[in-house]
XYZ file of C-alpha atoms in Angstrom:
195
model
C -71.769 79.319 -21.028
C -75.462 78.598 -21.555
C -77.608 76.710 -19.071
C -77.719 73.600 -21.249
C -73.940 73.194 -21.459
C -73.537 73.980 -17.758
C -76.245 71.467 -16.828
C -74.531 68.795 -18.940
C -71.275 69.365 -17.066
C -72.969 69.335 -13.670
C -74.942 66.176 -14.475
C -71.737 64.453 -15.635
C -70.052 65.037 -12.280
C -73.156 64.086 -10.330
C -73.498 60.858 -12.338
C -69.838 59.941 -11.826
C -70.227 60.237 -8.053
C -73.387 58.147 -8.090
C -71.725 55.472 -10.228
C -68.740 55.326 -7.876
C -71.024 54.710 -4.905
C -72.930 51.900 -6.631
C -69.741 50.298 -7.954
C -68.361 49.938 -4.441
C -71.064 47.305 -3.769
C -69.987 45.022 -6.639
C -69.116 41.508 -5.604
C -69.860 41.977 -1.897
C -72.147 39.889 0.290
C -75.267 41.291 1.937
C -73.352 41.357 5.206
C -70.395 43.258 3.773
C -72.526 45.990 2.139
C -74.141 46.634 5.550
C -71.130 46.064 7.781
C -70.094 49.033 9.955
C -66.322 49.375 9.740
C -65.557 52.516 11.735
C -66.673 53.617 15.215
C -69.415 55.859 13.752
C -70.989 52.901 11.914
C -70.260 54.011 8.334
C -71.271 51.296 5.896
C -71.635 51.099 2.116
C -75.389 50.592 1.784
C -76.030 53.251 4.415
C -73.961 55.754 2.450
C -76.133 55.167 -0.615
C -79.365 55.441 1.396
C -78.084 58.655 2.993
C -77.073 60.261 -0.306
C -80.460 59.351 -1.825
C -82.232 60.884 1.175
C -80.221 64.094 1.098
C -80.595 64.496 -2.648
C -84.358 63.931 -2.486
C -84.656 66.885 -0.125
C -82.249 69.276 -1.776
C -83.369 68.693 -5.357
C -86.990 68.171 -4.391
C -88.416 70.104 -1.462
C -85.986 73.003 -1.873
C -87.549 73.814 -5.249
C -91.174 72.920 -4.480
C -90.798 69.611 -6.304
C -91.157 66.960 -3.563
C -89.757 63.521 -4.343
C -93.200 61.974 -3.890
C -92.250 58.895 -1.887
C -92.266 58.750 1.888
C -88.820 58.582 3.487
C -89.887 57.783 7.070
C -86.308 57.655 8.351
C -86.201 61.442 7.864
C -89.297 62.151 9.965
C -88.804 64.162 13.145
C -89.697 61.141 15.280
C -87.384 58.737 13.396
C -84.373 57.222 15.056
C -81.251 59.403 14.838
C -79.044 58.363 11.904
C -81.775 56.122 10.463
C -80.751 57.339 7.006
C -77.200 56.026 7.504
C -77.981 52.295 7.481
C -80.354 49.873 5.819
C -82.698 47.819 7.967
C -82.901 44.076 7.263
C -86.164 44.736 5.384
C -84.475 47.283 3.098
C -82.681 45.065 0.598
C -79.674 46.107 -1.440
C -81.903 46.148 -4.517
C -84.472 48.330 -2.791
C -81.846 50.877 -1.665
C -80.250 50.979 -5.126
C -83.666 51.386 -6.768
C -84.477 54.234 -4.363
C -81.135 55.852 -5.206
C -81.901 55.608 -8.937
C -85.466 56.919 -8.555
C -84.159 59.902 -6.602
C -81.577 60.446 -9.361
C -84.320 60.465 -11.984
C -86.335 62.939 -9.923
C -83.272 65.163 -9.525
C -82.568 65.023 -13.256
C -86.160 66.100 -13.939
C -85.772 69.029 -11.535
C -82.486 70.089 -13.141
C -83.994 69.777 -16.615
C -87.187 71.678 -15.731
C -85.642 74.701 -14.018
C -83.053 77.274 -15.036
C -79.832 77.193 -13.034
C -80.707 80.555 -11.473
C -84.095 79.249 -10.264
C -84.637 80.279 -6.656
C -85.193 77.764 -3.913
C -85.281 77.664 -0.159
C -83.508 75.145 2.076
C -85.875 75.045 5.049
C -83.358 73.321 7.323
C -80.584 75.899 6.770
C -80.253 79.081 8.841
C -82.443 81.920 7.475
C -79.469 84.005 6.354
C -78.347 81.164 4.025
C -81.618 79.439 3.183
C -82.341 81.266 -0.084
C -80.454 79.454 -2.843
C -80.316 78.816 -6.567
C -80.544 75.533 -8.413
C -76.914 75.921 -9.496
C -75.767 76.296 -5.900
C -77.682 73.215 -4.775
C -76.524 71.025 -7.667
C -72.913 71.919 -6.797
C -73.698 71.161 -3.145
C -75.102 67.734 -4.059
C -72.100 66.949 -6.280
C -69.783 67.761 -3.368
C -71.916 65.699 -0.962
C -72.033 62.717 -3.326
C -68.293 62.725 -3.971
C -67.531 63.186 -0.275
C -69.494 60.038 0.497
C -67.973 58.210 -2.483
C -64.617 58.881 -0.800
C -65.969 57.356 2.400
C -67.087 54.352 0.330
C -63.566 54.030 -1.110
C -62.131 53.626 2.368
C -64.889 51.340 3.659
C -64.542 49.062 0.606
C -60.771 48.906 1.042
C -61.278 47.898 4.688
C -63.683 45.121 3.647
C -61.623 43.335 1.022
C -58.770 45.548 -0.126
C -60.523 46.584 -3.347
C -59.411 50.042 -4.454
C -60.006 52.467 -7.253
C -62.085 55.238 -8.696
C -64.114 53.196 -11.196
C -64.138 49.756 -12.741
C -62.360 51.108 -15.831
C -59.951 53.501 -14.071
C -58.345 52.818 -10.704
C -56.729 56.278 -10.660
C -53.993 54.693 -8.523
C -50.333 53.976 -9.239
C -49.733 50.480 -10.590
C -48.587 48.047 -7.941
C -49.274 44.589 -6.646
C -50.043 43.701 -3.029
C -46.340 43.544 -2.147
C -45.702 47.003 -3.597
C -48.636 48.491 -1.636
C -47.481 46.789 1.575
C -43.955 48.173 1.141
C -45.380 51.617 0.377
C -47.553 51.524 3.505
C -44.610 50.395 5.632
C -42.531 53.283 4.273
C -45.266 55.759 5.212
C -45.612 54.189 8.655
C -41.853 54.485 9.209
C -41.900 58.132 8.105
C -44.808 58.874 10.464
C -43.071 57.201 13.404
C -39.850 59.076 12.733
C -41.455 62.461 13.268
C -40.822 63.891 16.712
C -42.650 67.088 17.504
């Protein structure tokens, strides 16, 4: 397979993960997109800010193509986990725009370099820090989809909304009663296990 066809495939999967993350915000209030729903504080807008931050580094600095905008929450003196939530001053629109600008920068990096282009991940151990563009694009796809899965769960906890995309839930058909019965069946099976 040539670089062009491979890049098209990789960009498709990266775009689908990005779209899933953004879609999880649809119809939610400003509070709900920021609301921490698990003990570690995971929240929808924070997931998007985090993925943008990670992608800016991996598909920017790693290949000598810095993103070009300051991301102060990544500075050494920044608060721990500052990339995992949006401050009141960082609006939903601002975070989404940042996410899209990072995506455009990443696309330019992927377009400009061959998949075997060498890079260096400065924050990885020396024995693993030398990488290729292909390796890092796969890494970012995995990272994006991992966090899209987190967003699936957080969104379901907020209002019960489920699904892969607006046009494809990727779930069995069932109304609220069916899902409740299904959950109760799983709960009963879990409780019946005696180890």
